[in-house]
């Protein structure tokens, strides 16, 4: 008896024909997280379409991506022959707040340049995997796709930031690179970050204050994102939660567990167990 097609394959076929409004889910939200806290990515396949934001209108080319907080981006105009494949990815995996994308009025990335090109290629491949309903390679590809989308969304949001003059934006970008390179250092602090850039701690706090987040909150969130990724990888299945937390600069296991749950709505142990089950094709309930 032939195996029944996976739901993702049905949604892919439906989306490619334009006959429905379904989305291909890129990973499932872990238990305990808000299932509505997702971003939607529309991959333009073919046909005439344009995207309007404010007074500007951009003609979309095949491979271009639209990222929004809703399934149907505001400002998207298309004719009857237009075909798009829509994907949905939980914000849990992105380290990006849904509200940031909503406030930006949606994001657009060209599918033939930079990170947008890589994301577009991965989503094409993920759609093909969904059509073939191969559970294990599909899960691995979905993890990689979510990581690339996270990088793309963060980059696009940085470009949207109107708050910082050019010099301040470049400085903030350098600071974030420094933080990423030193996340595992337990001595990373506002003081050490400020010294690395030859600025005062006060000015450092001012730069981050305009983003609505303190320096400490940014560092903690990036460390939590790193722990989430590592705990979700099959190669780390036998690694203890405490070991991962310590590797990324968390001294107290209890503090790490509370911070992880506060950020993601699930404990690190529950997430590791869920990710292990998802990778094997049998996610924990």
PDB file of C-alpha atoms in Angstrom:
ATOM      1  CA  UNK A   1       0.000   0.000   0.000  1.00  0.00           C
ATOM      2  CA  UNK A   2       1.614   3.332  -1.014  1.00  0.00           C
ATOM      3  CA  UNK A   3       2.532   5.758   1.725  1.00  0.00           C
ATOM      4  CA  UNK A   4       0.141   8.672   2.084  1.00  0.00           C
ATOM      5  CA  UNK A   5       1.624  12.045   1.096  1.00  0.00           C
ATOM      6  CA  UNK A   6       2.741  14.273   3.930  1.00  0.00           C
ATOM      7  CA  UNK A   7       0.565  17.298   4.794  1.00  0.00           C
ATOM      8  CA  UNK A   8       3.452  19.570   3.780  1.00  0.00           C
ATOM      9  CA  UNK A   9       3.474  18.050   0.291  1.00  0.00           C
ATOM     10  CA  UNK A  10      -0.246  18.674  -0.085  1.00  0.00           C
ATOM     11  CA  UNK A  11       0.183  22.274   1.001  1.00  0.00           C
ATOM     12  CA  UNK A  12       3.079  22.743  -1.389  1.00  0.00           C
ATOM     13  CA  UNK A  13       1.082  21.458  -4.337  1.00  0.00           C
ATOM     14  CA  UNK A  14      -1.863  23.589  -3.269  1.00  0.00           C
ATOM     15  CA  UNK A  15       0.265  26.716  -2.933  1.00  0.00           C
ATOM     16  CA  UNK A  16       2.043  26.155  -6.253  1.00  0.00           C
ATOM     17  CA  UNK A  17      -1.296  25.891  -8.050  1.00  0.00           C
ATOM     18  CA  UNK A  18      -2.614  28.942  -6.272  1.00  0.00           C
ATOM     19  CA  UNK A  19      -5.620  26.915  -5.176  1.00  0.00           C
ATOM     20  CA  UNK A  20      -5.356  27.485  -1.432  1.00  0.00           C
ATOM     21  CA  UNK A  21      -4.024  29.632   1.358  1.00  0.00           C
ATOM     22  CA  UNK A  22      -2.014  27.004   3.249  1.00  0.00           C
ATOM     23  CA  UNK A  23       1.566  27.477   4.402  1.00  0.00           C
ATOM     24  CA  UNK A  24       4.422  25.028   4.606  1.00  0.00           C
ATOM     25  CA  UNK A  25       5.489  24.907   8.235  1.00  0.00           C
ATOM     26  CA  UNK A  26       9.227  25.216   8.742  1.00  0.00           C
ATOM     27  CA  UNK A  27       9.511  23.225  11.964  1.00  0.00           C
ATOM     28  CA  UNK A  28       6.756  23.053  14.557  1.00  0.00           C
ATOM     29  CA  UNK A  29       6.569  25.322  17.603  1.00  0.00           C
ATOM     30  CA  UNK A  30       7.835  23.448  20.667  1.00  0.00           C
ATOM     31  CA  UNK A  31       5.230  22.702  23.355  1.00  0.00           C
ATOM     32  CA  UNK A  32       4.679  25.611  25.692  1.00  0.00           C
ATOM     33  CA  UNK A  33       5.415  28.289  23.076  1.00  0.00           C
ATOM     34  CA  UNK A  34       2.766  30.476  21.448  1.00  0.00           C
ATOM     35  CA  UNK A  35       1.772  28.779  18.150  1.00  0.00           C
ATOM     36  CA  UNK A  36       0.702  32.148  16.754  1.00  0.00           C
ATOM     37  CA  UNK A  37       4.139  33.708  17.302  1.00  0.00           C
ATOM     38  CA  UNK A  38       5.348  33.093  13.755  1.00  0.00           C
ATOM     39  CA  UNK A  39       6.708  34.892  10.735  1.00  0.00           C
ATOM     40  CA  UNK A  40       5.539  34.196   7.198  1.00  0.00           C
ATOM     41  CA  UNK A  41       7.868  34.035   4.211  1.00  0.00           C
ATOM     42  CA  UNK A  42       6.434  34.224   0.697  1.00  0.00           C
ATOM     43  CA  UNK A  43       8.674  32.910  -2.085  1.00  0.00           C
ATOM     44  CA  UNK A  44       7.769  34.359  -5.485  1.00  0.00           C
ATOM     45  CA  UNK A  45       7.746  31.579  -8.092  1.00  0.00           C
ATOM     46  CA  UNK A  46       6.477  33.231 -11.285  1.00  0.00           C
ATOM     47  CA  UNK A  47       3.978  35.724 -12.658  1.00  0.00           C
ATOM     48  CA  UNK A  48       3.531  39.459 -12.246  1.00  0.00           C
ATOM     49  CA  UNK A  49       3.710  40.876  -8.722  1.00  0.00           C
ATOM     50  CA  UNK A  50       4.806  44.045  -6.996  1.00  0.00           C
ATOM     51  CA  UNK A  51       5.272  45.137  -3.407  1.00  0.00           C
ATOM     52  CA  UNK A  52       4.323  48.623  -2.228  1.00  0.00           C
ATOM     53  CA  UNK A  53       5.589  50.268   0.940  1.00  0.00           C
ATOM     54  CA  UNK A  54       4.747  53.898   1.466  1.00  0.00           C
ATOM     55  CA  UNK A  55       5.219  55.711  -1.833  1.00  0.00           C
ATOM     56  CA  UNK A  56       7.630  53.148  -3.273  1.00  0.00           C
ATOM     57  CA  UNK A  57       6.607  50.151  -5.368  1.00  0.00           C
ATOM     58  CA  UNK A  58       9.005  47.317  -6.280  1.00  0.00           C
ATOM     59  CA  UNK A  59       8.438  44.764  -9.036  1.00  0.00           C
ATOM     60  CA  UNK A  60       9.128  41.254  -7.763  1.00  0.00           C
ATOM     61  CA  UNK A  61      11.266  38.764  -9.642  1.00  0.00           C
ATOM     62  CA  UNK A  62      11.168  34.972  -9.268  1.00  0.00           C
ATOM     63  CA  UNK A  63      13.034  33.984  -6.130  1.00  0.00           C
ATOM     64  CA  UNK A  64      12.322  37.214  -4.258  1.00  0.00           C
ATOM     65  CA  UNK A  65      11.112  36.898  -0.669  1.00  0.00           C
ATOM     66  CA  UNK A  66       8.514  38.790   1.345  1.00  0.00           C
ATOM     67  CA  UNK A  67       8.603  38.442   5.129  1.00  0.00           C
ATOM     68  CA  UNK A  68       5.661  39.528   7.245  1.00  0.00           C
ATOM     69  CA  UNK A  69       3.812  38.936  10.506  1.00  0.00           C
ATOM     70  CA  UNK A  70       0.697  37.782   8.617  1.00  0.00           C
ATOM     71  CA  UNK A  71       0.120  35.188   5.860  1.00  0.00           C
ATOM     72  CA  UNK A  72      -0.713  37.877   3.301  1.00  0.00           C
ATOM     73  CA  UNK A  73       1.711  40.828   3.302  1.00  0.00           C
ATOM     74  CA  UNK A  74       0.098  44.243   3.135  1.00  0.00           C
ATOM     75  CA  UNK A  75       1.105  46.013  -0.046  1.00  0.00           C
ATOM     76  CA  UNK A  76       1.456  42.880  -2.162  1.00  0.00           C
ATOM     77  CA  UNK A  77      -0.181  43.255  -5.560  1.00  0.00           C
ATOM     78  CA  UNK A  78      -0.286  40.390  -8.059  1.00  0.00           C
ATOM     79  CA  UNK A  79      -2.168  39.209 -11.119  1.00  0.00           C
ATOM     80  CA  UNK A  80      -4.115  35.983 -11.517  1.00  0.00           C
ATOM     81  CA  UNK A  81      -1.108  34.198 -12.998  1.00  0.00           C
ATOM     82  CA  UNK A  82       1.158  34.911 -10.039  1.00  0.00           C
ATOM     83  CA  UNK A  83       2.301  31.911  -8.004  1.00  0.00           C
ATOM     84  CA  UNK A  84       3.918  32.075  -4.569  1.00  0.00           C
ATOM     85  CA  UNK A  85       4.836  29.432  -2.029  1.00  0.00           C
ATOM     86  CA  UNK A  86       4.276  30.506   1.576  1.00  0.00           C
ATOM     87  CA  UNK A  87       6.225  29.263   4.551  1.00  0.00           C
ATOM     88  CA  UNK A  88       5.623  29.744   8.258  1.00  0.00           C
ATOM     89  CA  UNK A  89       8.408  29.634  10.829  1.00  0.00           C
ATOM     90  CA  UNK A  90       8.026  30.043  14.616  1.00  0.00           C
ATOM     91  CA  UNK A  91       9.809  33.085  15.997  1.00  0.00           C
ATOM     92  CA  UNK A  92      11.234  30.701  18.626  1.00  0.00           C
ATOM     93  CA  UNK A  93      13.786  29.519  16.055  1.00  0.00           C
ATOM     94  CA  UNK A  94      14.615  32.979  14.734  1.00  0.00           C
ATOM     95  CA  UNK A  95      15.570  35.011  17.775  1.00  0.00           C
ATOM     96  CA  UNK A  96      13.479  37.798  16.205  1.00  0.00           C
ATOM     97  CA  UNK A  97      10.386  39.431  17.619  1.00  0.00           C
ATOM     98  CA  UNK A  98       7.256  39.322  15.499  1.00  0.00           C
ATOM     99  CA  UNK A  99       6.468  42.899  16.547  1.00  0.00           C
ATOM    100  CA  UNK A 100       9.718  44.193  15.005  1.00  0.00           C
ATOM    101  CA  UNK A 101       8.700  42.897  11.584  1.00  0.00           C
ATOM    102  CA  UNK A 102       5.175  44.221  12.051  1.00  0.00           C
ATOM    103  CA  UNK A 103       6.450  47.694  12.960  1.00  0.00           C
ATOM    104  CA  UNK A 104       8.689  47.665   9.896  1.00  0.00           C
ATOM    105  CA  UNK A 105       5.612  47.032   7.737  1.00  0.00           C
ATOM    106  CA  UNK A 106       7.066  43.814   6.351  1.00  0.00           C
ATOM    107  CA  UNK A 107      10.432  43.071   4.739  1.00  0.00           C
ATOM    108  CA  UNK A 108      11.552  42.226   1.216  1.00  0.00           C
ATOM    109  CA  UNK A 109      14.726  40.487   0.048  1.00  0.00           C
ATOM    110  CA  UNK A 110      15.968  39.957  -3.475  1.00  0.00           C
ATOM    111  CA  UNK A 111      16.453  36.293  -4.280  1.00  0.00           C
ATOM    112  CA  UNK A 112      19.540  36.847  -6.431  1.00  0.00           C
ATOM    113  CA  UNK A 113      21.886  38.598  -4.023  1.00  0.00           C
ATOM    114  CA  UNK A 114      23.444  38.221  -0.586  1.00  0.00           C
ATOM    115  CA  UNK A 115      21.720  36.289   2.179  1.00  0.00           C
ATOM    116  CA  UNK A 116      18.441  36.609   0.280  1.00  0.00           C
ATOM    117  CA  UNK A 117      19.862  34.409  -2.483  1.00  0.00           C
ATOM    118  CA  UNK A 118      20.913  31.742   0.007  1.00  0.00           C
ATOM    119  CA  UNK A 119      17.531  31.849   1.777  1.00  0.00           C
ATOM    120  CA  UNK A 120      15.677  31.617  -1.535  1.00  0.00           C
ATOM    121  CA  UNK A 121      17.702  28.559  -2.605  1.00  0.00           C
ATOM    122  CA  UNK A 122      17.122  26.832   0.732  1.00  0.00           C
ATOM    123  CA  UNK A 123      13.388  27.468   0.592  1.00  0.00           C
ATOM    124  CA  UNK A 124      13.219  26.081  -2.934  1.00  0.00           C
ATOM    125  CA  UNK A 125      15.015  22.976  -1.662  1.00  0.00           C
ATOM    126  CA  UNK A 126      12.810  22.768   1.419  1.00  0.00           C
ATOM    127  CA  UNK A 127       9.710  22.912  -0.783  1.00  0.00           C
ATOM    128  CA  UNK A 128      11.081  20.051  -2.865  1.00  0.00           C
ATOM    129  CA  UNK A 129      11.747  18.044   0.303  1.00  0.00           C
ATOM    130  CA  UNK A 130       8.206  18.721   1.477  1.00  0.00           C
ATOM    131  CA  UNK A 131       6.928  17.418  -1.848  1.00  0.00           C
ATOM    132  CA  UNK A 132       8.992  14.236  -1.463  1.00  0.00           C
ATOM    133  CA  UNK A 133       8.000  13.943   2.236  1.00  0.00           C
ATOM    134  CA  UNK A 134      11.383  12.682   3.392  1.00  0.00           C
ATOM    135  CA  UNK A 135      11.117  13.299   7.123  1.00  0.00           C
ATOM    136  CA  UNK A 136      14.730  13.143   8.283  1.00  0.00           C
ATOM    137  CA  UNK A 137      16.518  15.155   5.558  1.00  0.00           C
ATOM    138  CA  UNK A 138      13.581  17.537   5.559  1.00  0.00           C
ATOM    139  CA  UNK A 139      14.094  18.250   9.256  1.00  0.00           C
ATOM    140  CA  UNK A 140      17.808  18.891   8.821  1.00  0.00           C
ATOM    141  CA  UNK A 141      17.132  21.193   5.892  1.00  0.00           C
ATOM    142  CA  UNK A 142      14.417  22.993   7.861  1.00  0.00           C
ATOM    143  CA  UNK A 143      16.859  23.699  10.696  1.00  0.00           C
ATOM    144  CA  UNK A 144      19.351  25.182   8.237  1.00  0.00           C
ATOM    145  CA  UNK A 145      16.635  27.181   6.498  1.00  0.00           C
ATOM    146  CA  UNK A 146      15.431  28.659   9.791  1.00  0.00           C
ATOM    147  CA  UNK A 147      18.992  29.704  10.683  1.00  0.00           C
ATOM    148  CA  UNK A 148      19.435  31.445   7.329  1.00  0.00           C
ATOM    149  CA  UNK A 149      16.048  33.165   7.606  1.00  0.00           C
ATOM    150  CA  UNK A 150      17.048  34.374  11.078  1.00  0.00           C
ATOM    151  CA  UNK A 151      20.223  35.943   9.668  1.00  0.00           C
ATOM    152  CA  UNK A 152      18.293  37.469   6.773  1.00  0.00           C
ATOM    153  CA  UNK A 153      15.571  38.976   8.976  1.00  0.00           C
ATOM    154  CA  UNK A 154      18.137  40.445  11.384  1.00  0.00           C
ATOM    155  CA  UNK A 155      20.034  41.979   8.455  1.00  0.00           C
ATOM    156  CA  UNK A 156      16.879  43.447   6.903  1.00  0.00           C
ATOM    157  CA  UNK A 157      15.748  44.892  10.237  1.00  0.00           C
ATOM    158  CA  UNK A 158      19.151  46.526  10.676  1.00  0.00           C
ATOM    159  CA  UNK A 159      18.749  48.152   7.261  1.00  0.00           C
ATOM    160  CA  UNK A 160      15.304  49.398   8.284  1.00  0.00           C
ATOM    161  CA  UNK A 161      16.599  51.092  11.445  1.00  0.00           C
ATOM    162  CA  UNK A 162      15.997  54.851  11.079  1.00  0.00           C
ATOM    163  CA  UNK A 163      17.078  55.730  14.596  1.00  0.00           C
ATOM    164  CA  UNK A 164      20.829  55.710  14.173  1.00  0.00           C
ATOM    165  CA  UNK A 165      22.910  58.126  12.104  1.00  0.00           C
ATOM    166  CA  UNK A 166      25.276  56.328   9.720  1.00  0.00           C
ATOM    167  CA  UNK A 167      28.265  56.567  12.047  1.00  0.00           C
ATOM    168  CA  UNK A 168      26.302  55.248  15.027  1.00  0.00           C
ATOM    169  CA  UNK A 169      24.793  52.430  12.956  1.00  0.00           C
ATOM    170  CA  UNK A 170      28.244  51.312  11.832  1.00  0.00           C
ATOM    171  CA  UNK A 171      29.508  51.447  15.403  1.00  0.00           C
ATOM    172  CA  UNK A 172      26.536  49.451  16.669  1.00  0.00           C
ATOM    173  CA  UNK A 173      27.162  46.866  13.953  1.00  0.00           C
ATOM    174  CA  UNK A 174      30.800  46.525  15.042  1.00  0.00           C
ATOM    175  CA  UNK A 175      29.709  46.174  18.664  1.00  0.00           C
ATOM    176  CA  UNK A 176      27.293  43.384  17.776  1.00  0.00           C
ATOM    177  CA  UNK A 177      30.032  41.569  15.846  1.00  0.00           C
ATOM    178  CA  UNK A 178      32.304  41.880  18.893  1.00  0.00           C
ATOM    179  CA  UNK A 179      29.552  40.478  21.109  1.00  0.00           C
ATOM    180  CA  UNK A 180      28.966  37.530  18.752  1.00  0.00           C
ATOM    181  CA  UNK A 181      32.671  36.733  18.709  1.00  0.00           C
ATOM    182  CA  UNK A 182      32.888  36.792  22.509  1.00  0.00           C
ATOM    183  CA  UNK A 183      29.556  35.304  23.594  1.00  0.00           C
ATOM    184  CA  UNK A 184      31.266  32.344  25.244  1.00  0.00           C
ATOM    185  CA  UNK A 185      33.420  34.605  27.432  1.00  0.00           C
ATOM    186  CA  UNK A 186      31.790  34.741  30.911  1.00  0.00           C
ATOM    187  CA  UNK A 187      33.615  38.044  31.505  1.00  0.00           C
ATOM    188  CA  UNK A 188      31.868  39.762  28.591  1.00  0.00           C
ATOM    189  CA  UNK A 189      30.301  42.885  30.101  1.00  0.00           C
ATOM    190  CA  UNK A 190      29.295  46.447  29.183  1.00  0.00           C
ATOM    191  CA  UNK A 191      32.686  47.584  30.445  1.00  0.00           C
ATOM    192  CA  UNK A 192      34.684  45.139  28.330  1.00  0.00           C
ATOM    193  CA  UNK A 193      32.513  45.849  25.281  1.00  0.00           C
ATOM    194  CA  UNK A 194      32.934  49.621  25.657  1.00  0.00           C
ATOM    195  CA  UNK A 195      36.704  49.283  26.044  1.00  0.00           C
ATOM    196  CA  UNK A 196      36.941  47.185  22.889  1.00  0.00           C
ATOM    197  CA  UNK A 197      35.366  50.031  20.887  1.00  0.00           C
ATOM    198  CA  UNK A 198      37.087  52.884  22.772  1.00  0.00           C
ATOM    199  CA  UNK A 199      33.809  54.421  23.894  1.00  0.00           C
ATOM    200  CA  UNK A 200      32.269  55.114  27.282  1.00  0.00           C
ATOM    201  CA  UNK A 201      29.878  52.675  28.936  1.00  0.00           C
ATOM    202  CA  UNK A 202      27.329  55.470  29.034  1.00  0.00           C
ATOM    203  CA  UNK A 203      27.453  55.911  25.255  1.00  0.00           C
ATOM    204  CA  UNK A 204      27.264  52.155  24.794  1.00  0.00           C
ATOM    205  CA  UNK A 205      24.053  52.050  26.824  1.00  0.00           C
ATOM    206  CA  UNK A 206      22.677  54.970  24.810  1.00  0.00           C
ATOM    207  CA  UNK A 207      23.223  53.123  21.521  1.00  0.00           C
ATOM    208  CA  UNK A 208      21.313  50.082  22.744  1.00  0.00           C
ATOM    209  CA  UNK A 209      18.632  52.114  24.478  1.00  0.00           C
ATOM    210  CA  UNK A 210      17.479  53.381  21.087  1.00  0.00           C
ATOM    211  CA  UNK A 211      16.869  49.743  20.109  1.00  0.00           C
ATOM    212  CA  UNK A 212      14.628  49.219  23.133  1.00  0.00           C
ATOM    213  CA  UNK A 213      17.013  46.737  24.752  1.00  0.00           C
ATOM    214  CA  UNK A 214      19.850  47.077  27.242  1.00  0.00           C
ATOM    215  CA  UNK A 215      23.338  45.783  26.474  1.00  0.00           C
ATOM    216  CA  UNK A 216      22.892  43.064  29.077  1.00  0.00           C
ATOM    217  CA  UNK A 217      19.573  41.983  27.592  1.00  0.00           C
ATOM    218  CA  UNK A 218      21.099  41.786  24.106  1.00  0.00           C
ATOM    219  CA  UNK A 219      24.036  39.668  25.299  1.00  0.00           C
ATOM    220  CA  UNK A 220      21.756  37.370  27.273  1.00  0.00           C
ATOM    221  CA  UNK A 221      19.381  36.906  24.348  1.00  0.00           C
ATOM    222  CA  UNK A 222      22.210  36.111  21.935  1.00  0.00           C
ATOM    223  CA  UNK A 223      23.618  33.584  24.415  1.00  0.00           C
ATOM    224  CA  UNK A 224      20.200  32.016  24.819  1.00  0.00           C
ATOM    225  CA  UNK A 225      19.834  31.792  21.040  1.00  0.00           C
ATOM    226  CA  UNK A 226      23.226  30.064  20.834  1.00  0.00           C
ATOM    227  CA  UNK A 227      22.191  27.585  23.555  1.00  0.00           C
ATOM    228  CA  UNK A 228      18.871  26.948  21.818  1.00  0.00           C
ATOM    229  CA  UNK A 229      20.631  26.139  18.541  1.00  0.00           C
ATOM    230  CA  UNK A 230      23.210  23.879  20.189  1.00  0.00           C
ATOM    231  CA  UNK A 231      20.684  21.979  22.291  1.00  0.00           C
ATOM    232  CA  UNK A 232      18.574  21.451  19.174  1.00  0.00           C
ATOM    233  CA  UNK A 233      21.364  19.835  17.139  1.00  0.00           C
ATOM    234  CA  UNK A 234      21.534  16.027  16.897  1.00  0.00           C
ATOM    235  CA  UNK A 235      25.294  16.101  17.487  1.00  0.00           C
ATOM    236  CA  UNK A 236      24.630  17.557  20.952  1.00  0.00           C
ATOM    237  CA  UNK A 237      22.078  14.933  21.947  1.00  0.00           C
ATOM    238  CA  UNK A 238      24.291  13.523  24.713  1.00  0.00           C
ATOM    239  CA  UNK A 239      25.571  16.894  25.926  1.00  0.00           C
ATOM    240  CA  UNK A 240      24.154  18.044  29.251  1.00  0.00           C
ATOM    241  CA  UNK A 241      22.169  21.257  29.498  1.00  0.00           C
ATOM    242  CA  UNK A 242      24.597  22.523  32.151  1.00  0.00           C
ATOM    243  CA  UNK A 243      27.579  21.962  29.861  1.00  0.00           C
ATOM    244  CA  UNK A 244      25.959  23.895  27.012  1.00  0.00           C
ATOM    245  CA  UNK A 245      24.941  26.744  29.330  1.00  0.00           C
ATOM    246  CA  UNK A 246      28.459  26.993  30.757  1.00  0.00           C
ATOM    247  CA  UNK A 247      30.012  26.962  27.283  1.00  0.00           C
ATOM    248  CA  UNK A 248      27.977  30.031  26.363  1.00  0.00           C
ATOM    249  CA  UNK A 249      28.828  32.093  29.409  1.00  0.00           C
ATOM    250  CA  UNK A 250      26.092  31.164  31.895  1.00  0.00           C
ATOM    251  CA  UNK A 251      27.612  30.555  35.305  1.00  0.00           C
ATOM    252  CA  UNK A 252      24.426  29.549  37.156  1.00  0.00           C
ATOM    253  CA  UNK A 253      22.405  26.619  35.823  1.00  0.00           C
ATOM    254  CA  UNK A 254      19.248  27.712  37.646  1.00  0.00           C
ATOM    255  CA  UNK A 255      19.557  31.250  36.273  1.00  0.00           C
ATOM    256  CA  UNK A 256      20.046  29.858  32.779  1.00  0.00           C
ATOM    257  CA  UNK A 257      16.987  27.597  33.040  1.00  0.00           C
ATOM    258  CA  UNK A 258      14.781  30.469  34.220  1.00  0.00           C
ATOM    259  CA  UNK A 259      16.080  32.802  31.506  1.00  0.00           C
ATOM    260  CA  UNK A 260      15.577  30.150  28.815  1.00  0.00           C
ATOM    261  CA  UNK A 261      11.988  29.505  29.875  1.00  0.00           C
ATOM    262  CA  UNK A 262      11.252  33.237  30.111  1.00  0.00           C
ATOM    263  CA  UNK A 263      12.616  33.773  26.596  1.00  0.00           C
ATOM    264  CA  UNK A 264      11.169  30.732  24.825  1.00  0.00           C
ATOM    265  CA  UNK A 265       8.301  29.439  26.957  1.00  0.00           C
ATOM    266  CA  UNK A 266       9.901  26.006  27.403  1.00  0.00           C
ATOM    267  CA  UNK A 267      12.645  24.670  29.674  1.00  0.00           C
ATOM    268  CA  UNK A 268      16.022  23.806  28.097  1.00  0.00           C
ATOM    269  CA  UNK A 269      15.592  20.118  28.989  1.00  0.00           C
ATOM    270  CA  UNK A 270      12.130  20.029  27.423  1.00  0.00           C
ATOM    271  CA  UNK A 271      13.485  21.709  24.300  1.00  0.00           C
ATOM    272  CA  UNK A 272      16.396  19.278  24.006  1.00  0.00           C
ATOM    273  CA  UNK A 273      14.034  16.300  24.392  1.00  0.00           C
ATOM    274  CA  UNK A 274      11.600  17.754  21.853  1.00  0.00           C
ATOM    275  CA  UNK A 275      14.354  18.513  19.327  1.00  0.00           C
ATOM    276  CA  UNK A 276      15.770  15.000  19.691  1.00  0.00           C
ATOM    277  CA  UNK A 277      12.348  13.514  19.021  1.00  0.00           C
ATOM    278  CA  UNK A 278      11.717  15.827  16.070  1.00  0.00           C
ATOM    279  CA  UNK A 279      15.022  14.872  14.478  1.00  0.00           C
ATOM    280  CA  UNK A 280      14.125  11.181  14.751  1.00  0.00           C
ATOM    281  CA  UNK A 281      10.650  11.790  13.339  1.00  0.00           C
ATOM    282  CA  UNK A 282       8.899  11.292  16.676  1.00  0.00           C
ATOM    283  CA  UNK A 283       8.683  14.650  18.490  1.00  0.00           C
ATOM    284  CA  UNK A 284       7.892  14.540  22.168  1.00  0.00           C
ATOM    285  CA  UNK A 285       4.324  15.448  23.053  1.00  0.00           C
TER     286      UNK A 285
END
